Coordinates of C-alpha atoms in Angstrom, one line a residue:
X14 CA -106.7 78.6 57.0
X15 CA -107.9 79.5 53.6
X16 CA -108.5 83.2 54.1
X17 CA -109.4 83.8 50.5
X18 CA -112.2 81.3 50.6
X19 CA -113.4 82.8 53.9
X20 CA -113.6 86.3 52.5
X21 CA -115.2 85.1 49.3
X22 CA -117.9 83.4 51.3
X23 CA -118.6 86.6 53.2
X24 CA -118.9 88.6 49.9
X25 CA -121.2 85.9 48.4
X26 CA -123.5 86.3 51.4
X27 CA -123.5 90.1 50.9
X28 CA -124.3 89.8 47.2
X29 CA -127.0 87.3 48.0
X30 CA -128.8 90.1 49.9
X31 CA -127.3 88.9 53.2
X32 CA -128.6 85.4 52.9
X33 CA -126.3 82.4 52.8
X34 CA -125.4 81.6 49.2
X35 CA -126.4 78.2 47.7
X36 CA -122.7 77.3 47.5
X37 CA -119.7 79.4 48.6
X38 CA -117.5 77.6 46.1
X39 CA -119.6 77.7 43.0
X40 CA -122.5 80.2 43.3
X41 CA -125.5 79.4 41.3
X42 CA -128.7 81.4 40.8
X43 CA -130.8 78.8 42.5
X44 CA -132.0 80.6 45.6
X45 CA -134.6 83.4 45.7
X46 CA -132.0 86.0 46.5
X47 CA -129.5 84.8 43.8
X48 CA -132.3 84.9 41.2
X49 CA -133.1 88.5 42.0
X50 CA -131.6 90.9 39.5
X51 CA -129.6 93.5 41.3
X52 CA -127.1 96.3 40.8
X53 CA -123.7 96.4 42.6
X54 CA -122.3 99.8 43.6
X55 CA -118.7 100.0 45.0
X56 CA -115.9 102.5 45.6
X57 CA -112.4 101.9 44.2
X58 CA -111.1 100.3 47.4
X59 CA -114.0 97.8 47.5
X60 CA -113.7 97.1 43.8
X61 CA -110.1 96.0 44.5
X62 CA -111.3 93.7 47.2
X63 CA -113.9 92.0 44.9
X64 CA -111.6 91.8 41.9
X65 CA -109.4 88.8 42.9
X66 CA -112.4 86.9 44.3
X67 CA -115.3 87.1 41.8
X68 CA -115.2 87.2 38.1
X69 CA -118.0 88.5 35.8
X70 CA -119.6 85.0 35.5
X71 CA -119.9 84.6 39.2
X72 CA -121.4 88.0 39.6
X73 CA -123.9 87.2 36.9
X74 CA -124.8 83.9 38.6
X75 CA -125.7 85.9 41.7
X76 CA -128.0 88.2 39.7
X77 CA -125.6 91.2 39.4
X78 CA -126.5 92.8 36.1
X79 CA -124.6 96.0 36.6
X80 CA -121.5 96.9 38.6
X81 CA -120.7 100.6 38.9
X82 CA -118.5 103.0 40.8
X83 CA -120.3 105.1 43.4
X84 CA -118.5 108.2 42.1
X85 CA -119.7 107.7 38.5
X86 CA -122.7 109.1 36.8
X87 CA -125.6 106.6 37.2
X88 CA -129.1 106.5 35.8
X89 CA -132.2 105.4 37.7
X90 CA -132.8 101.6 37.4
X91 CA -136.3 101.0 38.6
X92 CA -137.6 97.6 39.9
X93 CA -134.2 96.3 41.2
X94 CA -132.4 96.5 44.5
X95 CA -128.9 97.9 44.8
X96 CA -126.1 96.3 46.9
X97 CA -123.6 98.9 48.0
X98 CA -120.1 97.8 49.1
X99 CA -118.1 100.9 50.2
X100 CA -115.9 102.2 52.9
X101 CA -117.9 104.1 55.6
X102 CA -116.5 107.6 54.7
X103 CA -118.3 110.9 54.9
X104 CA -118.0 111.2 51.1
X105 CA -119.6 107.8 50.4
X106 CA -122.5 108.4 52.8
X107 CA -123.2 111.7 51.1
X108 CA -123.4 109.9 47.8
X109 CA -125.7 107.2 49.3
X110 CA -127.9 110.0 50.7
X111 CA -128.1 111.6 47.3
X112 CA -129.0 108.2 45.6
X113 CA -131.8 107.5 48.1
X114 CA -133.3 111.0 47.5
X115 CA -133.2 110.4 43.8
X116 CA -134.8 107.0 44.2
X117 CA -132.2 105.4 41.9
X118 CA -133.1 101.9 43.1
X119 CA -136.1 100.3 44.7
X120 CA -134.1 99.0 47.7
X121 CA -130.7 99.8 49.2
X122 CA -128.6 97.2 50.9
X123 CA -125.7 99.1 52.5
X124 CA -122.6 97.1 53.2
X125 CA -119.5 98.7 54.6
X126 CA -116.0 97.3 54.3
X127 CA -115.2 98.2 58.0
X128 CA -117.2 99.4 61.0
X129 CA -119.5 102.3 60.3
X130 CA -118.9 104.9 63.0
X131 CA -122.0 105.6 65.1
X132 CA -121.9 109.3 64.4
X133 CA -122.1 108.7 60.6
X134 CA -124.8 106.1 61.1
X135 CA -126.9 108.5 63.1
X136 CA -126.3 111.2 60.5
X137 CA -127.4 109.0 57.6
X138 CA -130.5 107.9 59.6
X139 CA -131.5 111.5 60.2
X140 CA -131.0 112.6 56.6
X141 CA -133.0 109.7 55.2
X142 CA -135.8 110.4 57.7
X143 CA -135.9 114.1 56.7
X144 CA -136.0 113.2 53.0
X145 CA -138.6 110.4 53.6
X146 CA -136.3 107.9 51.9
X147 CA -135.6 105.8 55.0
X148 CA -138.0 103.1 53.8
X149 CA -135.8 102.3 50.8
X150 CA -132.9 101.2 53.0
X151 CA -133.4 97.5 53.5
X152 CA -130.3 96.7 55.5
X153 CA -127.1 98.2 56.9
X154 CA -124.2 95.7 57.5
X155 CA -120.6 96.0 58.6
X156 CA -119.0 93.3 56.3
X157 CA -115.6 93.8 57.8
X158 CA -113.7 92.9 54.7
X159 CA -111.1 95.8 54.6
X160 CA -108.3 93.7 53.1
X161 CA -107.5 92.1 49.7
X162 CA -106.9 88.4 49.5
X163 CA -104.6 87.5 46.6
X164 CA -104.1 83.9 47.5
X165 CA -105.4 81.4 50.1
X166 CA -102.5 82.3 52.3
X167 CA -101.8 85.9 51.3
X168 CA -103.6 89.2 51.9
X169 CA -102.6 92.8 51.5
X170 CA -104.1 96.1 52.8
X171 CA -103.1 98.0 49.6
X172 CA -101.6 100.9 51.5
X173 CA -99.2 102.7 49.2
X174 CA -96.0 104.1 50.7
X175 CA -96.8 102.4 54.0
X176 CA -93.1 102.1 55.0
X177 CA -92.5 105.9 54.5
X178 CA -95.8 106.7 56.3
X179 CA -95.0 104.6 59.4
X180 CA -91.5 106.3 59.6
X181 CA -92.8 109.8 59.0
X182 CA -92.0 112.8 61.2
X183 CA -95.7 113.7 61.1
X184 CA -97.4 111.9 64.1
X185 CA -100.8 112.3 62.5
X186 CA -99.7 110.5 59.4
X187 CA -98.3 107.6 61.5
X188 CA -101.5 107.3 63.5
X189 CA -103.7 107.4 60.4
X190 CA -101.7 104.5 59.0
X191 CA -101.8 102.6 62.3
X192 CA -105.5 103.1 62.6
X193 CA -106.0 101.8 59.0
X194 CA -103.9 98.7 59.8
X195 CA -106.0 98.1 62.9
X196 CA -109.2 98.3 60.9
X197 CA -107.9 95.8 58.4
X198 CA -106.6 93.4 61.0
X199 CA -110.0 93.6 62.8
X200 CA -111.6 92.6 59.5
X201 CA -109.1 89.7 59.2
X202 CA -110.0 88.5 62.7
X203 CA -113.7 88.8 61.9
X204 CA -113.4 87.0 58.7
X205 CA -111.4 84.1 60.2
X206 CA -113.8 84.1 63.2
X207 CA -111.1 84.0 65.8
X208 CA -109.6 86.2 68.5
X209 CA -105.9 85.5 68.2
X210 CA -103.1 85.7 70.7
X211 CA -101.0 88.7 69.5
X212 CA -97.2 88.8 69.4
X213 CA -95.6 92.0 68.4
X214 CA -92.0 93.1 68.0
X215 CA -91.5 96.0 70.4
X216 CA -90.3 99.5 69.8
X217 CA -91.9 100.4 66.5
X218 CA -95.3 100.6 64.8
X219 CA -96.1 96.9 65.1
X220 CA -96.3 97.3 68.9
X221 CA -98.7 100.2 68.6
X222 CA -100.8 98.3 66.2
X223 CA -100.9 95.3 68.5
X224 CA -101.9 97.5 71.5
X225 CA -104.8 99.2 69.6
X226 CA -106.0 95.9 68.1
X227 CA -106.0 94.3 71.5
X228 CA -108.2 97.1 72.8
X229 CA -110.5 96.9 69.8
X230 CA -111.0 93.2 70.2
X231 CA -111.6 93.5 73.9
X232 CA -114.3 96.0 73.3
X233 CA -115.9 93.8 70.6
X234 CA -115.9 90.9 73.0
X235 CA -117.5 93.0 75.8
X236 CA -120.2 94.2 73.4
X237 CA -120.7 90.7 71.9
X238 CA -120.4 91.9 68.4
X239 CA -117.6 89.5 67.6
X240 CA -118.6 86.0 66.4
X241 CA -115.9 83.3 66.9
X242 CA -116.0 80.1 64.9
X243 CA -118.0 77.2 66.5
X244 CA -116.3 74.6 64.3
X245 CA -115.1 71.5 66.2
X246 CA -111.8 71.7 64.3
X247 CA -111.3 75.3 65.3
X248 CA -107.8 76.1 66.5
X249 CA -107.0 79.5 67.9
X250 CA -104.3 81.2 65.9
X251 CA -101.5 83.5 66.8
X252 CA -101.2 86.9 65.2
X253 CA -97.5 87.9 64.7
X254 CA -96.9 91.6 64.0
X255 CA -93.5 92.9 62.8
X256 CA -92.1 96.0 61.3
X257 CA -90.3 96.1 57.9
X258 CA -87.1 97.0 59.7
X259 CA -86.9 93.5 61.1
X260 CA -85.4 92.6 57.8
X261 CA -84.6 95.1 55.0
X262 CA -82.5 92.6 53.1
X263 CA -85.1 90.1 51.9
X264 CA -87.4 92.6 50.2
X265 CA -84.5 94.3 48.4
X266 CA -82.8 91.0 47.3
X267 CA -82.9 89.9 43.7
X268 CA -84.9 86.7 43.5
X269 CA -84.7 83.6 41.3
X270 CA -88.3 82.2 41.7
X271 CA -91.0 82.8 39.2
X272 CA -93.5 84.8 41.3
X273 CA -91.0 87.1 43.1
X274 CA -89.3 87.8 39.7
X275 CA -92.6 88.6 38.1
X276 CA -93.4 91.0 40.9
X277 CA -90.0 92.7 40.8
X278 CA -89.4 92.8 37.0
X279 CA -92.8 92.9 35.4
X280 CA -94.9 94.8 38.0
X281 CA -97.2 92.0 39.3
X282 CA -100.0 93.8 41.2
X283 CA -103.3 92.4 42.3
X284 CA -102.4 89.1 40.4
X285 CA -102.1 91.0 37.1
X286 CA -99.3 92.1 34.8
X287 CA -99.3 94.1 31.6
X288 CA -96.9 93.2 28.8
X289 CA -96.4 94.6 25.3
X290 CA -97.6 92.3 22.5
X291 CA -97.8 92.5 18.7
X292 CA -95.9 94.7 16.3
X293 CA -97.3 97.9 17.8
X294 CA -96.3 96.9 21.3
X295 CA -99.9 97.3 22.6
X296 CA -100.1 96.4 26.3
X297 CA -102.0 93.2 27.1
X298 CA -103.2 92.3 30.6
X299 CA -102.6 88.8 32.0
X300 CA -104.1 87.4 35.2
X301 CA -101.9 85.1 37.2
X302 CA -103.8 83.5 40.0
X303 CA -105.0 80.1 41.3
X304 CA -107.2 79.5 38.2
X305 CA -104.1 79.2 36.2
X306 CA -102.8 75.7 37.0
X307 CA -99.3 76.3 35.6
X308 CA -98.9 79.4 37.7
X309 CA -100.2 77.7 40.8
X310 CA -97.8 74.8 40.4
X311 CA -94.7 76.8 39.4
X312 CA -94.9 80.2 41.0
X313 CA -92.4 79.2 43.7
X314 CA -90.0 77.3 41.3
X315 CA -86.7 78.8 40.1
X316 CA -86.8 80.5 36.7
X317 CA -84.7 77.8 34.9
X318 CA -87.1 75.1 36.1
X319 CA -90.1 77.2 35.0
X320 CA -88.4 77.6 31.5
X321 CA -88.1 73.8 31.2
X322 CA -91.8 73.3 32.2
X323 CA -92.9 76.0 29.7
X324 CA -91.1 74.1 27.0
X325 CA -92.7 70.8 28.2
X326 CA -96.1 72.4 28.2
X327 CA -95.6 73.7 24.7
X328 CA -94.4 70.3 23.4
X329 CA -97.4 68.6 25.1
X330 CA -99.8 71.1 23.4
X331 CA -98.1 70.6 20.0
X332 CA -98.4 66.8 20.3
X333 CA -102.1 67.1 21.1
X334 CA -102.6 69.3 18.1
X335 CA -100.8 66.9 15.8
X336 CA -102.8 64.0 17.2
X337 CA -106.0 65.8 16.4
X338 CA -104.8 66.7 12.9
X339 CA -103.9 63.0 12.3
X340 CA -107.4 62.1 13.5
X341 CA -109.1 64.4 11.1
X342 CA -107.1 62.9 8.2
X343 CA -108.1 59.4 9.2
X344 CA -111.8 60.3 9.2
X345 CA -112.0 59.9 5.4
X346 CA -111.4 56.1 5.8
X347 CA -114.3 55.6 8.3
X348 CA -118.0 55.1 7.8
X349 CA -120.5 57.8 8.6
X350 CA -121.2 56.7 12.2
X351 CA -117.5 56.6 13.1
X352 CA -117.0 59.9 11.3
X353 CA -119.7 61.5 13.5
X354 CA -118.2 60.1 16.7
X355 CA -114.7 61.2 15.7
X356 CA -115.8 64.8 14.9
X357 CA -117.7 65.0 18.2
X358 CA -114.6 63.9 20.1
X359 CA -112.5 66.5 18.3
X360 CA -115.1 69.3 19.0
X361 CA -115.4 68.3 22.6
X362 CA -111.6 68.5 23.1
X363 CA -111.3 72.0 21.6
X364 CA -112.2 74.1 24.7
X365 CA -109.5 72.4 26.8
X366 CA -107.1 72.7 23.8
X367 CA -107.7 76.4 23.6
X368 CA -107.3 76.8 27.3
X369 CA -103.9 75.2 27.2
X370 CA -102.9 77.2 24.2
X371 CA -103.7 80.4 26.0
X372 CA -101.6 79.2 29.0
X373 CA -98.7 78.4 26.7
X374 CA -98.9 81.8 25.2
X375 CA -99.2 83.6 28.6
X376 CA -96.2 81.8 30.2
X377 CA -94.1 81.9 27.1
X378 CA -94.6 85.7 27.0
X379 CA -93.9 86.1 30.7
X380 CA -90.8 83.9 30.6
X381 CA -89.5 85.7 27.5
X382 CA -90.0 89.1 29.2
X383 CA -88.2 87.9 32.4
X384 CA -85.3 86.5 30.3
X385 CA -84.8 89.8 28.6
X386 CA -84.3 91.4 32.0
X387 CA -82.0 88.6 33.1
X388 CA -79.7 88.9 30.1
X389 CA -79.7 92.7 29.8
X390 CA -79.0 93.2 33.5
X391 CA -77.0 90.1 34.5
X392 CA -79.6 89.2 37.2
X393 CA -78.4 85.6 37.5
X394 CA -75.0 86.8 38.8
X395 CA -76.6 89.3 41.1
X396 CA -78.8 86.7 42.6
X397 CA -75.9 84.3 43.0
X398 CA -73.9 86.9 45.0
X399 CA -76.8 88.1 47.1
X400 CA -78.1 84.7 47.9
X401 CA -74.7 83.6 49.2
X402 CA -74.5 86.7 51.4
X403 CA -78.0 86.3 52.8
X404 CA -77.8 82.6 53.4
X405 CA -74.3 82.1 54.7
X406 CA -72.9 85.6 55.4
X407 CA -70.1 85.1 52.9
X408 CA -69.2 88.5 51.4
X409 CA -67.6 89.1 48.0
X410 CA -64.3 90.9 48.0
X411 CA -64.4 94.6 47.7
X412 CA -62.7 94.6 44.3
X413 CA -65.2 92.2 42.7
X414 CA -68.1 94.2 44.2
X415 CA -66.7 97.5 43.0
X416 CA -66.4 96.1 39.4
X417 CA -70.0 94.9 39.5
X418 CA -71.5 98.1 40.8
X419 CA -69.3 100.5 38.9
X420 CA -70.3 102.4 35.8
X421 CA -69.2 99.6 33.5
X422 CA -71.0 96.9 35.5
X423 CA -74.2 95.3 34.1
X424 CA -77.5 96.3 35.5
X425 CA -79.6 99.4 36.3
X426 CA -78.7 101.9 39.0
X427 CA -81.3 100.2 41.3
X428 CA -79.7 96.8 40.7
X429 CA -76.3 98.1 41.8
X430 CA -77.8 99.9 44.7
X431 CA -79.6 96.8 45.9
X432 CA -76.4 94.7 45.6
X433 CA -74.5 97.3 47.7
X434 CA -77.3 97.3 50.3
X435 CA -77.2 93.5 50.6
X436 CA -73.4 93.7 51.2
X437 CA -74.0 96.4 53.8
X438 CA -76.8 94.5 55.6
X439 CA -75.0 91.2 55.5
X440 CA -71.8 92.4 57.2
X441 CA -70.8 94.3 60.4
X442 CA -68.5 97.3 60.6
X443 CA -68.6 97.9 56.8
X444 CA -69.3 101.6 57.0
X445 CA -65.9 102.6 55.4
X446 CA -66.1 100.0 52.7
X447 CA -69.7 100.9 51.8
X448 CA -68.8 104.6 51.7
X449 CA -66.1 103.9 49.1
X450 CA -68.3 101.5 47.1
X451 CA -71.1 104.1 47.0
X452 CA -68.6 106.6 45.5
X453 CA -67.6 104.0 42.9
X454 CA -71.2 103.8 41.6
X455 CA -70.8 107.2 40.0
X456 CA -72.3 110.7 40.6
X457 CA -75.5 109.9 38.6
X458 CA -76.6 107.2 41.1
X459 CA -78.4 108.3 44.2
X460 CA -77.1 106.8 47.4
X461 CA -79.8 108.2 49.7
X462 CA -81.1 104.7 50.5
X463 CA -77.6 103.8 51.7
X464 CA -77.6 106.8 54.0
X465 CA -81.0 105.8 55.3
X466 CA -79.9 102.2 56.1
X467 CA -76.8 103.6 57.8
X468 CA -79.1 105.6 60.2
X469 CA -81.3 102.6 60.9
X470 CA -78.3 100.4 61.6
X471 CA -76.9 103.0 64.0
X472 CA -80.1 103.0 66.0
X473 CA -81.1 99.4 65.8
X474 CA -78.9 96.3 65.0
X475 CA -81.6 94.8 62.8
X476 CA -81.2 91.1 61.9
X477 CA -81.1 91.4 58.1
X478 CA -79.5 88.1 57.1
X479 CA -80.7 84.5 57.1
X480 CA -79.0 81.6 58.8
X481 CA -77.3 78.8 56.8
X482 CA -79.1 75.4 57.0
X483 CA -78.7 72.8 54.3
X484 CA -78.8 73.3 50.6
X485 CA -81.4 72.0 48.2
X486 CA -80.3 69.0 46.3
X487 CA -76.5 68.5 46.3
X488 CA -75.7 72.2 47.2
X489 CA -75.4 75.6 45.6
X490 CA -74.2 74.0 42.3
X491 CA -74.0 76.3 39.2
X492 CA -74.8 74.7 35.9
X493 CA -75.2 76.2 32.5
X494 CA -78.6 75.9 30.9
X495 CA -76.9 75.4 27.5
X496 CA -76.4 71.7 28.2
X497 CA -79.8 71.2 29.9
X498 CA -82.3 72.9 27.5
X499 CA -83.3 72.9 23.9
X500 CA -84.8 75.9 22.2
X501 CA -88.5 76.0 22.2
X502 CA -89.9 75.4 18.7
X503 CA -92.0 78.6 19.2
X504 CA -88.8 80.6 18.8
X505 CA -87.7 80.9 22.5
X506 CA -84.1 80.5 21.6
X507 CA -83.1 82.3 24.8
X508 CA -82.7 79.0 26.5
X509 CA -79.5 78.6 24.6
X510 CA -78.1 81.6 26.5
X511 CA -75.5 81.5 29.3
X512 CA -78.1 81.9 32.1
X513 CA -77.0 80.0 35.1
X514 CA -79.2 77.3 36.7
X515 CA -78.9 78.4 40.3
X516 CA -79.9 76.2 43.2
X517 CA -80.7 78.7 46.0
X518 CA -79.2 78.1 49.4
X519 CA -81.9 77.0 51.8
X520 CA -82.1 79.3 54.7
X521 CA -84.7 80.9 57.0
X522 CA -85.4 84.6 56.7
X523 CA -85.4 86.6 59.9
X524 CA -89.2 86.6 59.8
X525 CA -89.4 82.8 59.5
X526 CA -87.0 82.4 62.4
X527 CA -89.2 84.7 64.5
X528 CA -92.4 82.8 63.5
X529 CA -90.6 79.5 64.3
X530 CA -89.8 80.6 67.8
X531 CA -93.3 81.8 68.5
X532 CA -95.0 78.7 67.1
X533 CA -92.7 75.9 68.2
X534 CA -91.3 77.4 71.5
X535 CA -87.8 76.0 71.4
X536 CA -85.9 75.9 74.6
X537 CA -83.7 78.8 73.7
X538 CA -85.8 81.6 72.2
X539 CA -83.4 84.4 71.3
X540 CA -85.2 86.3 68.6
X541 CA -88.6 86.9 70.3
X542 CA -87.7 86.8 74.0
X543 CA -88.5 90.5 74.4
X544 CA -91.6 90.6 72.2
X545 CA -95.0 91.8 73.6
X546 CA -97.7 89.1 74.0
X547 CA -101.3 90.1 74.3
X548 CA -104.5 88.0 74.7
X549 CA -107.7 90.0 74.2
X550 CA -109.6 87.2 75.9
X551 CA -107.5 87.3 79.1
X552 CA -108.1 89.7 81.9
X553 CA -106.3 93.0 81.3
X554 CA -102.7 93.0 82.6
X555 CA -102.7 89.3 83.3
X556 CA -99.6 87.4 82.2
X557 CA -100.1 85.0 79.3
X558 CA -99.2 81.4 80.1
X559 CA -96.5 80.1 77.8
X560 CA -98.5 77.0 76.8
X561 CA -101.3 79.3 75.5
X562 CA -99.0 80.8 73.0
X563 CA -98.3 77.5 71.2
X564 CA -100.2 77.2 68.0
X565 CA -100.3 75.4 64.6
X566 CA -102.1 78.4 62.9
X567 CA -100.5 81.8 62.4
X568 CA -101.4 85.1 60.8
X569 CA -98.1 86.9 60.1
X570 CA -98.3 90.6 59.2
X571 CA -95.5 92.9 58.1
X572 CA -96.2 96.6 58.8
X573 CA -94.4 98.6 56.1
X574 CA -94.6 96.3 53.1
X575 CA -94.2 92.6 52.4
X576 CA -92.6 90.5 49.6
X577 CA -93.2 87.2 47.9
X578 CA -89.8 85.8 49.0
X579 CA -90.9 86.0 52.6
X580 CA -94.2 84.3 51.8
X581 CA -92.5 81.5 50.0
X582 CA -90.0 81.1 52.8
X583 CA -92.7 80.8 55.4
X584 CA -94.8 78.4 53.3
X585 CA -91.7 76.2 52.8
X586 CA -90.9 76.1 56.5
X587 CA -94.5 75.3 57.4
X588 CA -94.5 72.4 54.9
X589 CA -91.3 71.0 56.3
X590 CA -92.5 71.2 59.9
X591 CA -95.9 69.6 59.0
X592 CA -94.0 66.8 57.2
X593 CA -91.7 66.2 60.2
X594 CA -94.7 66.1 62.7
X595 CA -97.3 64.0 61.0
X596 CA -99.1 63.1 64.2
X597 CA -99.9 66.8 64.8
X598 CA -102.2 69.1 62.8
X599 CA -100.5 70.7 59.9
X600 CA -98.9 74.1 60.4
X601 CA -100.9 76.8 58.6
X602 CA -99.5 80.2 57.8
X603 CA -101.4 83.2 56.4
X604 CA -99.1 86.1 55.3
X605 CA -100.3 89.6 55.2
X606 CA -98.8 93.1 54.7
X607 CA -99.7 96.7 54.4
X608 CA -98.7 96.4 50.7
X609 CA -96.7 94.1 48.5
X610 CA -93.9 96.6 47.7
X611 CA -91.6 96.0 44.8
X612 CA -87.9 96.6 45.6
X613 CA -87.8 99.8 43.5
X614 CA -90.8 101.1 45.5
X615 CA -89.1 100.4 48.8
X616 CA -85.9 102.1 47.6
X617 CA -87.9 105.2 46.7
X618 CA -89.5 105.3 50.1
X619 CA -86.1 104.9 51.8
X620 CA -84.7 107.8 49.7
X621 CA -87.6 110.0 50.7
X622 CA -87.0 109.2 54.4
X623 CA -83.3 110.1 54.0
X624 CA -84.1 113.6 52.8
X625 CA -83.1 116.2 55.4
X626 CA -86.7 117.4 55.9
X627 CA -88.0 113.9 56.3
X628 CA -86.2 112.3 59.3
X629 CA -87.2 108.8 60.1
X630 CA -88.5 107.7 63.5
X631 CA -86.6 104.5 63.9

């Protein structure tokens, strides 16, 4: 399942005035609708949906000459239609009503990111009739695209502070968050064109989301507003819903792969980061997505491996430049015809050369920024300790840990707090040791997150560690990069530092183990034996046959915030299973979450929940 391509296709149809686009992959202004100049109006949420999918060139190819926020000041643009893509809120409908009365555009194509409530639809109809502007509304469509696809196998609902909201003492806040999750998941099902079999971890918000989504899908099937895929290759997926409390360790763990490190250390959000550049330190924005071949190929690789490949990319670029320079010098010995051909070849190679130069600059800057954090905070050692705890349950001795998290230890307060929490989550009956270690961190370090995890552990023995499998390569061997790398000629001498080349232990996260049980149905299913199973297509209350729950496609959703480490672990497992069962269809995983929460964000939410006036509901 490529959910990003599916959502993009739906948006291209919307922008083509609800007609199928000439090509979902490479839109061209070849159809009548595409050739029509139009204005795109969106709210902030829908702008975030469009941003990872369509660039300015693609919008222009579809005839979009202006793209504007619905809340901004807009002048009348006669002679063109307007495509609205907004959430169906009272505020947005008021603004649409105002625009129709002012006749800002010749025709209004209204597209809503999720289902427009009937009461608001009737109110809009009444108001446009009263103002004699109803004839300007050409179409009203529920696009059902209330989620953001960042990658072919990754989507987020962009709900900030979702972990704290789902654990709030305010029931109305919990229900508002649950309802928003249900709307997003209904949009996902609509986009995929499938009614999934739902599996939910019981006892927390995920079960409530599953129940409400089950009812929503049943109603849609009864009213026949839900269109399932008619493709011959269609396979019905499972939808696996879990709460963040299933595993608090993985999202807090220091990581060693390129994408998770960029998310944690450089604030990767919506496939973008901002880094200081130049003498003045002005922030420059970089986009890291599938259009960047180096990012696509290396985002799951360990940092030392990425550093080697950045160096190789730089050397390749320099060799190409030197070859071109030599070619220009040799032109003086050629006749006029050969000179012309040689110059043409050089000119034709320049765009690709400039593209690679830009990639070299981007990833050199990103790698350099990551390296500064690693060296200043000792992150290689932190990862080594935490990875061993998560994968094998081997805990460091208390003395070593106390030295590492004490006032003289390397790292920020959050780094030390995360290491302590990994120790707490990886072991049993460690309350007394953790209490002493928390005191050793010093009075200036908040330990509210430790208090919160203690409360969660008291109420639920959550599975927060992975299980030991095999190790990649020869094992968890530690090697110094000093002997393996040379300094980049661009000045990246940091590769001569004492950063360890760590080979992470291969293990399954608690989420991957749960997904494995649900999809493969092993004889002894211990993790998911008590989980709720719902089939919106089956009669209400009827038991779901075990065979019906087997699938090769899964949509896995974490309520309360996801992380790239979980995504990579699932993708790696799916790849291994597919390789081991070549006679069966490949296993396909789509990972979604209420938000992609950085470790520091999750810590702040835990601290909020630990406050006396904000008790959690776990």
